[in-house]
Amino acid sequence: MIIRFKNICIVFVIITVVIMFYFVPWIMALEVETHSAINKYIAQSTFSIPNGTPTGFTLDDYLKKQLGMNDGKDTFFNSKKVFDIIGDGGVYEDKPYWSCPYLRSKNHYLNPLNDSGFSGLWGTSLFQGMPADAWALSPMQSQYCGYNSWNDVRLYYFLALTATTQADHDNYFAMTFQGVGQIMHLIEDMSVPAHVRNDIFHHQLTSCLEV
Amino acid sequence: MKKLITLLIMVVLIFFATSAHAWLIYSKPEFRGRIIDAETKQPIEGVVVVVVYYDHTIVGGPGGGGTSVIKAKETLTDKKGEFYFPSYTTLMGPNSRTDDARFIIFKLGYMSGGHASTPGPYSAEKFFSTGVIGKEGTLLDDTFPNAKPWKGILGVIELEKAKTREEKLLAIPSPPSDYTSKELPIFIRIINEEGKNLGLKGAYK
């Protein structure tokens, strides 16, 4: 068999791409299920003090007293409870079910010293992202893989409150709570060192980082 | 060209195989356990137990990989308060590796989940897969080998009674995301029943 130079080049390129793909730097980030669990915990919390008297803001209290939802955090929208939807938001910010997973994740970085986001793979600008705060506060309908910035969520909230049909009311409230969950995801990411210093970390080549 | 393709496939296999415990094959052992009342120590019959099988993305972009539910199964405890899930094997996507199976445990009128003396959700797989129920044992942490091993009674979960309405509401577990009564009919029926008992207006599908 004659090995042509062209074939060698093709194989070389493919192997190089595979290696680069495999060695995409990974970070020690929060699992999507962890985001979901944190979101649900917060949404269900009553922040009670030792004598059992609730204090401060609680979602349950707010929904009951300000929005007239008698079931509070356990109110169902589209067959899911409010805290479940908020939990799902924690997942969808990384893995939107309607598009390629993790495309939004490159916007989950913020270095507070210089307000910069993810600088890109391998020290280049490839796959560069927006700073997380700018991503969260993006103008309406400017995000990709779903519109879930703070400004989008405010619009959903307004549409839910002014909806004239039950279906619209439920849909927009579900979108509101999911969006809140997605923004909570961004805040939770700020608890991860790698997310706040553009610090990529490959745990397959080195020992696991214990935070 | 065939040789080149073979070579390429081998290279891909090597890269992915080194990053996964068992690439393409998802396999979990059988699980056994017993649920008892925390106060009386008596077995509880009719507790719904859901096992949720997770896989994990190998390469997931700059946000890292993540877990996904690939299957959820349910069963009820028998008169001895015991449950059993047979071993489970299936195929995974090429960009996935196995992750821990996790458990949801629920009985009307009880707090859901486990007890402070159980090793927590991420070790539950080991806790229920030793083949031993009710005897003292030790479990090691795979993720952090230097962590203190867990010691306690294997395979037994104590459920505490939920006393107030608030406790009962908090005790109702959520189904795995996007799972409905089609996949988990008993579990969804029971949590909806508890919601109805507590006066909730909606229900899970």
PDB file of C-alpha atoms in Angstrom, chain B residues 31 47-53 69 71-76 83 85 101-106 128 173-176 179 183-188 191:
ATOM      1  CA  PHE B  31     -28.913  -3.003  45.283  1.00  0.00           C
ATOM      2  CA  VAL B  47     -41.845   2.531  51.191  1.00  0.00           C
ATOM      3  CA  VAL B  48     -41.243   3.657  47.620  1.00  0.00           C
ATOM      4  CA  VAL B  49     -37.566   3.484  46.674  1.00  0.00           C
ATOM      5  CA  VAL B  50     -36.320   5.029  43.452  1.00  0.00           C
ATOM      6  CA  VAL B  51     -32.841   4.381  42.108  1.00  0.00           C
ATOM      7  CA  VAL B  52     -31.572   7.035  39.725  1.00  0.00           C
ATOM      8  CA  TYR B  53     -28.706   6.022  37.444  1.00  0.00           C
ATOM      9  CA  VAL B  69     -29.965  10.861  34.484  1.00  0.00           C
ATOM     10  CA  LYS B  71     -32.506   5.749  33.886  1.00  0.00           C
ATOM     11  CA  ALA B  72     -34.701   5.691  36.979  1.00  0.00           C
ATOM     12  CA  LYS B  73     -36.393   2.608  38.452  1.00  0.00           C
ATOM     13  CA  GLU B  74     -38.782   2.230  41.354  1.00  0.00           C
ATOM     14  CA  THR B  75     -39.891  -0.445  43.774  1.00  0.00           C
ATOM     15  CA  LEU B  76     -41.695  -0.867  47.110  1.00  0.00           C
ATOM     16  CA  PHE B  83     -36.131  -3.630  48.677  1.00  0.00           C
ATOM     17  CA  PHE B  85     -33.007  -3.730  42.419  1.00  0.00           C
ATOM     18  CA  ALA B 101     -26.450   5.800  41.331  1.00  0.00           C
ATOM     19  CA  ARG B 102     -28.515   7.773  43.841  1.00  0.00           C
ATOM     20  CA  PHE B 103     -31.650   6.891  45.774  1.00  0.00           C
ATOM     21  CA  ILE B 104     -34.934   8.551  46.671  1.00  0.00           C
ATOM     22  CA  ILE B 105     -36.779   6.988  49.598  1.00  0.00           C
ATOM     23  CA  PHE B 106     -40.279   8.047  50.583  1.00  0.00           C
ATOM     24  CA  PHE B 128     -26.722  -0.640  49.214  1.00  0.00           C
ATOM     25  CA  PRO B 173     -39.144  14.457  47.226  1.00  0.00           C
ATOM     26  CA  SER B 174     -39.016  15.791  43.683  1.00  0.00           C
ATOM     27  CA  PRO B 175     -38.973  13.346  40.799  1.00  0.00           C
ATOM     28  CA  PRO B 176     -35.844  13.344  38.647  1.00  0.00           C
ATOM     29  CA  TYR B 179     -39.481  12.008  34.686  1.00  0.00           C
ATOM     30  CA  GLU B 183     -41.652   6.078  33.936  1.00  0.00           C
ATOM     31  CA  LEU B 184     -42.266   6.179  37.703  1.00  0.00           C
ATOM     32  CA  PRO B 185     -45.995   5.494  38.224  1.00  0.00           C
ATOM     33  CA  ILE B 186     -45.879   4.402  41.877  1.00  0.00           C
ATOM     34  CA  PHE B 187     -43.573   7.163  43.015  1.00  0.00           C
ATOM     35  CA  ILE B 188     -45.485   9.946  41.271  1.00  0.00           C
ATOM     36  CA  ILE B 191     -46.031  11.999  46.152  1.00  0.00           C
TER      37      ILE B 191
END
